[in-house]
Amino acid sequence: MALMASRTKLFRLLTTLTTKAPILGSGSCSNGVKGPVRVDRGGELGLTAYSTSAVAQQEPGVVGSRHLGLEILGVKDYEDYRRSLYGEITHKALLVDAVGTLVVPSQPMAQIYRKIGEKYGVEYSEAEILNRYRRAYEQPWGRSRLRYVNDGRPFWQYIVSSSTGCSDSQYFEELYNYYTTNKAWHLCDPDAEKVFQALRKAGVKVAVVSNFDTRLRPLLQALNCEHWFDAVAVSAEVEAEKPNPTIFLKACELLGVKPEDAVHVGDDRRNDIWGARDAGCDAWLWGSDVHSFKEVAQRVGVLV
């Protein structure tokens, strides 16, 4: 526990903790494709959601600390620091965020809502759908402390009807099922499979950690990538949403590793970085600290 607390404090001292207001944007992807997702307020997948991909801003500084008898003066290269403690491979496990890091929507949410909704009488423009969606998503969800309970249908029915003005059950089901297919999503990094294979071959376990309803597993199967992972921690199953440390601790438990032996990669500073560090894990911001899974592997100490 002392090690965990010391590491968490060190991370926070060495990292500039800046945030951005929620915007409609995308997770940073090595292939440059953008899609509307949301990860900053406990929501990661729905019929789709939007995201803040905060960009880390590093500032030079001097920090004095003592960790396991090693005195750190100034800003020391963190990879060398980890290797001095843990060996050439710095982490035993990699935890990966889903939407905005592993996968992104293939088309803008409002475009899909309108395209599918036209035959059900949806008349709002894409801009109107987008604005109404944002307002609905910002509202407190009073039926549960979690947005995504089981399949998440009650929450997403509310979002769809609020966004489009259409409460037709057939429209909702078509939209809901569309976002479980490989037409709706694509992988953020085309080299992901090769990198995850190399990591696992080197003995590094890999898991997905996601604020998601129970469609995540069928989606990973549809994208033919579920076999890349040793475990999947879904908020709807764990009953805890990022940044709650519980979901990260559950992922570590599933992998059989200690939190301090794991690093989490995600595109949201609050949910992914702060949440993981509160659980005692290392954490890197996708699109700022790392820009591809190959770079992640290299930082861990595995060449691809």
mmCIF file of C-alpha atoms in Angstrom:
data_model
loop_
_atom_site.group_PDB
_atom_site.id
_atom_site.type_symbol
_atom_site.label_atom_id
_atom_site.label_comp_id
_atom_site.label_asym_id
_atom_site.label_seq_id
_atom_site.Cartn_x
_atom_site.Cartn_y
_atom_site.Cartn_z
ATOM 1 C CA MET A 1 0.000 0.000 0.000
ATOM 2 C CA ALA A 2 2.877 2.343 0.770
ATOM 3 C CA LEU A 3 4.334 1.643 -2.677
ATOM 4 C CA MET A 4 0.972 2.330 -4.319
ATOM 5 C CA ALA A 5 0.469 5.586 -2.453
ATOM 6 C CA SER A 6 3.992 6.765 -3.192
ATOM 7 C CA ARG A 7 3.654 5.994 -6.906
ATOM 8 C CA THR A 8 0.298 7.733 -7.163
ATOM 9 C CA LYS A 9 1.646 10.837 -5.456
ATOM 10 C CA LEU A 10 4.698 10.848 -7.711
ATOM 11 C CA PHE A 11 2.557 10.589 -10.846
ATOM 12 C CA ARG A 12 0.406 13.501 -9.808
ATOM 13 C CA LEU A 13 3.422 15.644 -9.021
ATOM 14 C CA LEU A 14 5.041 14.883 -12.374
ATOM 15 C CA THR A 15 1.882 15.381 -14.449
ATOM 16 C CA THR A 16 0.189 18.679 -15.206
ATOM 17 C CA LEU A 17 -3.438 18.055 -14.339
ATOM 18 C CA THR A 18 -5.315 20.123 -16.900
ATOM 19 C CA THR A 19 -8.775 19.400 -18.248
ATOM 20 C CA LYS A 20 -10.966 20.532 -21.088
ATOM 21 C CA ALA A 21 -14.672 21.115 -21.201
ATOM 22 C CA PRO A 22 -16.652 18.313 -22.873
ATOM 23 C CA ILE A 23 -16.699 18.733 -26.620
ATOM 24 C CA LEU A 24 -17.900 16.737 -29.569
ATOM 25 C CA GLY A 25 -14.721 15.204 -30.861
ATOM 26 C CA SER A 26 -12.914 11.948 -31.079
ATOM 27 C CA GLY A 27 -10.308 9.740 -29.571
ATOM 28 C CA SER A 28 -6.876 10.220 -31.099
ATOM 29 C CA CYS A 29 -6.119 7.474 -33.593
ATOM 30 C CA SER A 30 -2.967 6.561 -35.404
ATOM 31 C CA ASN A 31 -4.954 6.234 -38.644
ATOM 32 C CA GLY A 32 -6.318 9.753 -38.294
ATOM 33 C CA VAL A 33 -9.990 8.744 -38.364
ATOM 34 C CA LYS A 34 -12.245 10.603 -35.987
ATOM 35 C CA GLY A 35 -15.572 9.605 -34.494
ATOM 36 C CA PRO A 36 -17.889 10.997 -31.835
ATOM 37 C CA VAL A 37 -17.483 9.201 -28.548
ATOM 38 C CA ARG A 38 -17.810 10.118 -24.920
ATOM 39 C CA VAL A 39 -15.584 9.074 -22.129
ATOM 40 C CA ASP A 40 -15.335 11.941 -19.696
ATOM 41 C CA ARG A 41 -18.469 11.323 -17.623
ATOM 42 C CA GLY A 42 -18.706 7.623 -17.110
ATOM 43 C CA GLY A 43 -20.031 6.911 -20.594
ATOM 44 C CA GLU A 44 -18.084 5.095 -23.236
ATOM 45 C CA LEU A 45 -20.442 3.251 -25.535
ATOM 46 C CA GLY A 46 -24.021 3.679 -26.303
ATOM 47 C CA LEU A 47 -25.785 4.170 -29.482
ATOM 48 C CA THR A 48 -22.909 6.235 -29.554
ATOM 49 C CA ALA A 49 -21.421 8.761 -27.257
ATOM 50 C CA TYR A 50 -18.936 11.591 -27.446
ATOM 51 C CA SER A 51 -15.541 12.164 -25.914
ATOM 52 C CA THR A 52 -13.029 14.637 -24.678
ATOM 53 C CA SER A 53 -9.566 13.643 -25.815
ATOM 54 C CA ALA A 54 -7.632 15.870 -23.480
ATOM 55 C CA VAL A 55 -4.148 16.748 -24.615
ATOM 56 C CA ALA A 56 -1.551 16.567 -21.899
ATOM 57 C CA GLN A 57 0.540 19.693 -21.460
ATOM 58 C CA GLN A 58 3.861 18.959 -19.843
ATOM 59 C CA GLU A 59 5.695 21.626 -17.896
ATOM 60 C CA PRO A 60 9.268 21.360 -16.706
ATOM 61 C CA GLY A 61 9.654 21.155 -12.966
ATOM 62 C CA VAL A 62 11.737 19.855 -10.156
ATOM 63 C CA VAL A 63 10.377 17.321 -7.716
ATOM 64 C CA GLY A 64 12.162 15.842 -4.750
ATOM 65 C CA SER A 65 11.000 12.442 -3.485
ATOM 66 C CA ARG A 66 12.247 9.127 -2.122
ATOM 67 C CA HIS A 67 10.950 5.811 -3.484
ATOM 68 C CA LEU A 68 12.266 2.432 -2.325
ATOM 69 C CA GLY A 69 15.481 4.059 -1.218
ATOM 70 C CA LEU A 70 16.004 5.843 -4.554
ATOM 71 C CA GLU A 71 16.180 9.614 -4.297
ATOM 72 C CA ILE A 72 14.641 11.360 -7.288
ATOM 73 C CA LEU A 73 16.063 14.807 -7.933
ATOM 74 C CA GLY A 74 14.426 16.692 -10.796
ATOM 75 C CA VAL A 75 12.440 14.976 -13.539
ATOM 76 C CA LYS A 76 13.962 11.543 -14.169
ATOM 77 C CA ASP A 77 13.164 9.537 -17.263
ATOM 78 C CA TYR A 78 10.301 7.411 -16.063
ATOM 79 C CA GLU A 79 10.996 4.342 -18.190
ATOM 80 C CA ASP A 80 14.530 4.098 -16.808
ATOM 81 C CA TYR A 81 13.121 4.577 -13.337
ATOM 82 C CA ARG A 82 10.657 1.699 -13.801
ATOM 83 C CA ARG A 83 13.357 -0.559 -15.222
ATOM 84 C CA SER A 84 15.611 0.149 -12.275
ATOM 85 C CA LEU A 85 12.839 -1.233 -10.062
ATOM 86 C CA TYR A 86 11.110 -3.899 -12.134
ATOM 87 C CA GLY A 87 13.511 -4.985 -14.872
ATOM 88 C CA GLU A 88 13.570 -4.619 -18.655
ATOM 89 C CA ILE A 89 9.815 -5.186 -19.056
ATOM 90 C CA THR A 90 8.309 -2.475 -16.897
ATOM 91 C CA HIS A 91 4.742 -3.785 -16.538
ATOM 92 C CA LYS A 92 3.136 -7.206 -16.241
ATOM 93 C CA ALA A 93 -0.210 -6.094 -17.662
ATOM 94 C CA LEU A 94 -1.673 -3.599 -20.128
ATOM 95 C CA LEU A 95 -5.210 -2.279 -19.589
ATOM 96 C CA VAL A 96 -6.838 -0.695 -22.642
ATOM 97 C CA ASP A 97 -9.784 1.698 -22.883
ATOM 98 C CA ALA A 98 -12.343 0.750 -25.557
ATOM 99 C CA VAL A 99 -14.037 3.694 -27.305
ATOM 100 C CA GLY A 100 -11.623 6.383 -28.418
ATOM 101 C CA THR A 101 -8.563 4.188 -27.868
ATOM 102 C CA LEU A 102 -9.192 0.673 -29.151
ATOM 103 C CA VAL A 103 -12.196 1.399 -31.399
ATOM 104 C CA VAL A 104 -13.940 4.453 -32.873
ATOM 105 C CA PRO A 105 -17.296 4.962 -34.651
ATOM 106 C CA SER A 106 -17.048 4.737 -38.428
ATOM 107 C CA GLN A 107 -19.565 7.544 -39.021
ATOM 108 C CA PRO A 108 -20.732 10.544 -36.975
ATOM 109 C CA MET A 109 -23.454 9.695 -34.482
ATOM 110 C CA ALA A 110 -25.929 12.351 -35.668
ATOM 111 C CA GLN A 111 -25.562 11.194 -39.251
ATOM 112 C CA ILE A 112 -26.524 7.629 -38.313
ATOM 113 C CA TYR A 113 -29.371 8.719 -36.034
ATOM 114 C CA ARG A 114 -30.859 10.760 -38.895
ATOM 115 C CA LYS A 115 -30.139 8.252 -41.691
ATOM 116 C CA ILE A 116 -31.792 5.334 -39.907
ATOM 117 C CA GLY A 117 -34.498 7.572 -38.446
ATOM 118 C CA GLU A 118 -35.757 9.055 -41.724
ATOM 119 C CA LYS A 119 -38.022 6.084 -42.409
ATOM 120 C CA TYR A 120 -39.437 6.435 -38.886
ATOM 121 C CA GLY A 121 -40.292 10.103 -39.333
ATOM 122 C CA VAL A 122 -37.211 11.752 -37.766
ATOM 123 C CA GLU A 123 -37.066 15.273 -39.195
ATOM 124 C CA TYR A 124 -34.392 16.969 -37.085
ATOM 125 C CA SER A 125 -31.202 17.994 -38.855
ATOM 126 C CA GLU A 126 -27.912 16.410 -37.842
ATOM 127 C CA ALA A 127 -26.962 19.619 -36.029
ATOM 128 C CA GLU A 128 -30.235 19.560 -34.066
ATOM 129 C CA ILE A 129 -29.803 15.885 -33.197
ATOM 130 C CA LEU A 130 -26.282 16.579 -32.022
ATOM 131 C CA ASN A 131 -27.323 19.474 -29.793
ATOM 132 C CA ARG A 132 -30.272 17.579 -28.319
ATOM 133 C CA TYR A 133 -28.059 14.543 -27.740
ATOM 134 C CA ARG A 134 -25.533 16.590 -25.815
ATOM 135 C CA ARG A 135 -28.217 18.162 -23.627
ATOM 136 C CA ALA A 136 -29.772 14.763 -22.880
ATOM 137 C CA TYR A 137 -26.446 13.141 -22.100
ATOM 138 C CA GLU A 138 -25.514 15.937 -19.710
ATOM 139 C CA GLN A 139 -28.616 15.381 -17.597
ATOM 140 C CA PRO A 140 -28.345 13.262 -14.438
ATOM 141 C CA TRP A 141 -29.554 9.720 -14.993
ATOM 142 C CA GLY A 142 -31.838 9.129 -12.031
ATOM 143 C CA ARG A 143 -32.898 5.515 -12.525
ATOM 144 C CA SER A 144 -29.572 4.083 -11.398
ATOM 145 C CA ARG A 145 -26.217 5.208 -10.066
ATOM 146 C CA LEU A 146 -24.855 3.660 -13.294
ATOM 147 C CA ARG A 147 -25.767 4.697 -16.832
ATOM 148 C CA TYR A 148 -24.991 1.268 -18.232
ATOM 149 C CA VAL A 149 -26.893 -1.434 -16.362
ATOM 150 C CA ASN A 150 -26.950 -4.776 -18.168
ATOM 151 C CA ASP A 151 -27.760 -4.008 -21.825
ATOM 152 C CA GLY A 152 -28.267 -0.292 -21.125
ATOM 153 C CA ARG A 153 -31.574 -0.159 -23.005
ATOM 154 C CA PRO A 154 -33.509 2.183 -20.632
ATOM 155 C CA PHE A 155 -30.712 4.756 -20.720
ATOM 156 C CA TRP A 156 -30.297 4.614 -24.482
ATOM 157 C CA GLN A 157 -34.036 4.715 -25.142
ATOM 158 C CA TYR A 158 -34.087 7.981 -23.213
ATOM 159 C CA ILE A 159 -31.101 9.321 -25.177
ATOM 160 C CA VAL A 160 -32.499 8.352 -28.591
ATOM 161 C CA SER A 161 -35.993 9.740 -27.981
ATOM 162 C CA SER A 162 -34.555 12.950 -26.511
ATOM 163 C CA SER A 163 -32.130 13.389 -29.415
ATOM 164 C CA THR A 164 -34.529 12.669 -32.269
ATOM 165 C CA GLY A 165 -38.032 13.220 -30.898
ATOM 166 C CA CYS A 166 -38.875 9.684 -32.008
ATOM 167 C CA SER A 167 -39.965 7.028 -29.505
ATOM 168 C CA ASP A 168 -40.705 4.303 -32.066
ATOM 169 C CA SER A 169 -39.518 1.005 -30.572
ATOM 170 C CA GLN A 170 -38.537 -0.418 -33.990
ATOM 171 C CA TYR A 171 -36.375 2.627 -34.677
ATOM 172 C CA PHE A 172 -34.650 2.229 -31.335
ATOM 173 C CA GLU A 173 -33.988 -1.492 -31.842
ATOM 174 C CA GLU A 174 -32.538 -0.952 -35.325
ATOM 175 C CA LEU A 175 -30.273 1.798 -34.046
ATOM 176 C CA TYR A 176 -29.329 -0.148 -30.924
ATOM 177 C CA ASN A 177 -28.430 -3.279 -32.892
ATOM 178 C CA TYR A 178 -26.501 -1.301 -35.523
ATOM 179 C CA TYR A 179 -23.992 -0.254 -32.871
ATOM 180 C CA THR A 180 -23.156 -3.893 -32.162
ATOM 181 C CA THR A 181 -21.923 -4.499 -35.717
ATOM 182 C CA ASN A 182 -18.592 -4.039 -37.458
ATOM 183 C CA LYS A 183 -20.260 -1.511 -39.775
ATOM 184 C CA ALA A 184 -20.578 0.920 -36.886
ATOM 185 C CA TRP A 185 -17.019 0.677 -35.554
ATOM 186 C CA HIS A 186 -13.455 0.136 -36.657
ATOM 187 C CA LEU A 187 -10.141 -0.332 -34.896
ATOM 188 C CA CYS A 188 -8.300 2.837 -33.984
ATOM 189 C CA ASP A 189 -4.821 1.395 -34.643
ATOM 190 C CA PRO A 190 -4.447 -1.044 -37.559
ATOM 191 C CA ASP A 191 -1.349 -2.535 -35.891
ATOM 192 C CA ALA A 192 -3.183 -3.388 -32.675
ATOM 193 C CA GLU A 193 -3.367 -7.156 -33.267
ATOM 194 C CA LYS A 194 0.338 -7.476 -34.009
ATOM 195 C CA VAL A 195 1.258 -5.432 -30.946
ATOM 196 C CA PHE A 196 -1.023 -7.325 -28.553
ATOM 197 C CA GLN A 197 0.341 -10.645 -29.844
ATOM 198 C CA ALA A 198 3.899 -9.454 -29.179
ATOM 199 C CA LEU A 199 3.002 -8.252 -25.689
ATOM 200 C CA ARG A 200 1.324 -11.516 -24.732
ATOM 201 C CA LYS A 201 4.200 -13.526 -26.194
ATOM 202 C CA ALA A 202 6.534 -11.512 -23.936
ATOM 203 C CA GLY A 203 4.385 -12.419 -20.925
ATOM 204 C CA VAL A 204 2.442 -9.153 -20.648
ATOM 205 C CA LYS A 205 -1.267 -9.765 -20.033
ATOM 206 C CA VAL A 206 -3.804 -7.566 -21.829
ATOM 207 C CA ALA A 207 -7.328 -6.532 -20.818
ATOM 208 C CA VAL A 208 -10.025 -4.115 -21.974
ATOM 209 C CA VAL A 209 -11.397 -1.774 -19.286
ATOM 210 C CA SER A 210 -14.490 0.042 -20.465
ATOM 211 C CA ASN A 211 -17.531 2.045 -19.415
ATOM 212 C CA PHE A 212 -19.851 0.045 -21.618
ATOM 213 C CA ASP A 213 -23.062 -1.954 -21.579
ATOM 214 C CA THR A 214 -23.191 -5.676 -22.326
ATOM 215 C CA ARG A 215 -22.843 -5.079 -26.085
ATOM 216 C CA LEU A 216 -19.088 -4.782 -25.675
ATOM 217 C CA ARG A 217 -18.349 -8.502 -25.919
ATOM 218 C CA PRO A 218 -20.521 -9.018 -29.044
ATOM 219 C CA LEU A 219 -18.865 -5.953 -30.563
ATOM 220 C CA LEU A 220 -15.360 -7.303 -29.926
ATOM 221 C CA GLN A 221 -16.475 -10.562 -31.531
ATOM 222 C CA ALA A 222 -17.886 -8.690 -34.535
ATOM 223 C CA LEU A 223 -14.544 -6.917 -34.948
ATOM 224 C CA ASN A 224 -12.777 -10.284 -34.571
ATOM 225 C CA CYS A 225 -10.574 -9.039 -31.766
ATOM 226 C CA GLU A 226 -12.017 -10.615 -28.606
ATOM 227 C CA HIS A 227 -9.259 -13.273 -28.642
ATOM 228 C CA TRP A 228 -6.591 -10.579 -28.331
ATOM 229 C CA PHE A 229 -7.396 -10.090 -24.657
ATOM 230 C CA ASP A 230 -6.897 -12.126 -21.517
ATOM 231 C CA ALA A 231 -9.807 -10.383 -19.792
ATOM 232 C CA VAL A 232 -12.548 -7.810 -20.319
ATOM 233 C CA ALA A 233 -13.776 -5.580 -17.481
ATOM 234 C CA VAL A 234 -17.103 -3.972 -18.444
ATOM 235 C CA SER A 235 -18.727 -1.391 -16.191
ATOM 236 C CA ALA A 236 -22.185 -2.919 -16.691
ATOM 237 C CA GLU A 237 -20.876 -6.225 -15.315
ATOM 238 C CA VAL A 238 -18.514 -4.869 -12.660
ATOM 239 C CA GLU A 239 -21.189 -2.367 -11.535
ATOM 240 C CA ALA A 240 -18.643 0.429 -11.361
ATOM 241 C CA GLU A 241 -17.798 3.043 -13.975
ATOM 242 C CA LYS A 242 -14.489 4.783 -14.566
ATOM 243 C CA PRO A 243 -13.042 6.794 -12.854
ATOM 244 C CA ASN A 244 -14.130 4.560 -9.961
ATOM 245 C CA PRO A 245 -10.974 2.583 -9.069
ATOM 246 C CA THR A 246 -13.093 -0.555 -8.597
ATOM 247 C CA ILE A 247 -13.216 -1.341 -12.308
ATOM 248 C CA PHE A 248 -9.418 -1.118 -12.640
ATOM 249 C CA LEU A 249 -8.926 -3.274 -9.568
ATOM 250 C CA LYS A 250 -11.338 -5.831 -11.034
ATOM 251 C CA ALA A 251 -9.343 -5.938 -14.266
ATOM 252 C CA CYS A 252 -6.139 -6.551 -12.304
ATOM 253 C CA GLU A 253 -7.883 -9.278 -10.327
ATOM 254 C CA LEU A 254 -9.033 -10.965 -13.548
ATOM 255 C CA LEU A 255 -5.462 -10.857 -14.871
ATOM 256 C CA GLY A 256 -3.916 -11.999 -11.600
ATOM 257 C CA VAL A 257 -1.624 -8.970 -11.255
ATOM 258 C CA LYS A 258 -1.137 -6.244 -8.669
ATOM 259 C CA PRO A 259 -2.308 -2.724 -9.656
ATOM 260 C CA GLU A 260 1.246 -1.365 -9.451
ATOM 261 C CA ASP A 261 2.274 -3.927 -12.094
ATOM 262 C CA ALA A 262 -0.290 -2.684 -14.628
ATOM 263 C CA VAL A 263 -0.441 0.311 -16.957
ATOM 264 C CA HIS A 264 -3.718 1.638 -18.357
ATOM 265 C CA VAL A 265 -3.973 3.465 -21.693
ATOM 266 C CA GLY A 266 -6.989 5.633 -22.494
ATOM 267 C CA ASP A 267 -8.005 8.907 -24.127
ATOM 268 C CA ASP A 268 -9.805 10.595 -21.219
ATOM 269 C CA ARG A 269 -7.776 12.309 -18.510
ATOM 270 C CA ARG A 270 -10.420 12.063 -15.785
ATOM 271 C CA ASN A 271 -11.824 8.595 -16.408
ATOM 272 C CA ASP A 272 -8.724 6.826 -17.648
ATOM 273 C CA ILE A 273 -5.710 8.581 -16.165
ATOM 274 C CA TRP A 274 -6.947 9.785 -12.795
ATOM 275 C CA GLY A 275 -9.116 6.704 -12.282
ATOM 276 C CA ALA A 276 -6.308 4.268 -13.028
ATOM 277 C CA ARG A 277 -3.839 6.108 -10.829
ATOM 278 C CA ASP A 278 -6.306 6.188 -7.953
ATOM 279 C CA ALA A 279 -6.407 2.401 -8.261
ATOM 280 C CA GLY A 280 -2.600 2.280 -8.034
ATOM 281 C CA CYS A 281 -1.939 1.589 -11.721
ATOM 282 C CA ASP A 282 0.373 3.430 -14.046
ATOM 283 C CA ALA A 283 -1.497 5.373 -16.760
ATOM 284 C CA TRP A 284 -0.717 6.926 -20.151
ATOM 285 C CA LEU A 285 -2.944 9.331 -22.046
ATOM 286 C CA TRP A 286 -3.702 8.147 -25.582
ATOM 287 C CA GLY A 287 -2.964 10.889 -28.104
ATOM 288 C CA SER A 288 -0.504 12.633 -25.779
ATOM 289 C CA ASP A 289 1.733 10.281 -23.802
ATOM 290 C CA VAL A 290 1.403 7.603 -26.484
ATOM 291 C CA HIS A 291 0.041 7.713 -30.022
ATOM 292 C CA SER A 292 0.016 4.057 -31.088
ATOM 293 C CA PHE A 293 0.016 0.623 -29.496
ATOM 294 C CA LYS A 294 3.492 0.046 -30.911
ATOM 295 C CA GLU A 295 4.670 3.008 -28.869
ATOM 296 C CA VAL A 296 2.887 1.562 -25.825
ATOM 297 C CA ALA A 297 4.731 -1.738 -26.279
ATOM 298 C CA GLN A 298 8.070 0.013 -26.655
ATOM 299 C CA ARG A 299 7.520 1.942 -23.427
ATOM 300 C CA VAL A 300 6.681 -1.320 -21.674
ATOM 301 C CA GLY A 301 9.924 -2.806 -23.018
ATOM 302 C CA VAL A 302 8.597 -5.058 -25.800
ATOM 303 C CA LEU A 303 9.848 -4.562 -29.349
ATOM 304 C CA VAL A 304 7.337 -5.154 -32.127
#
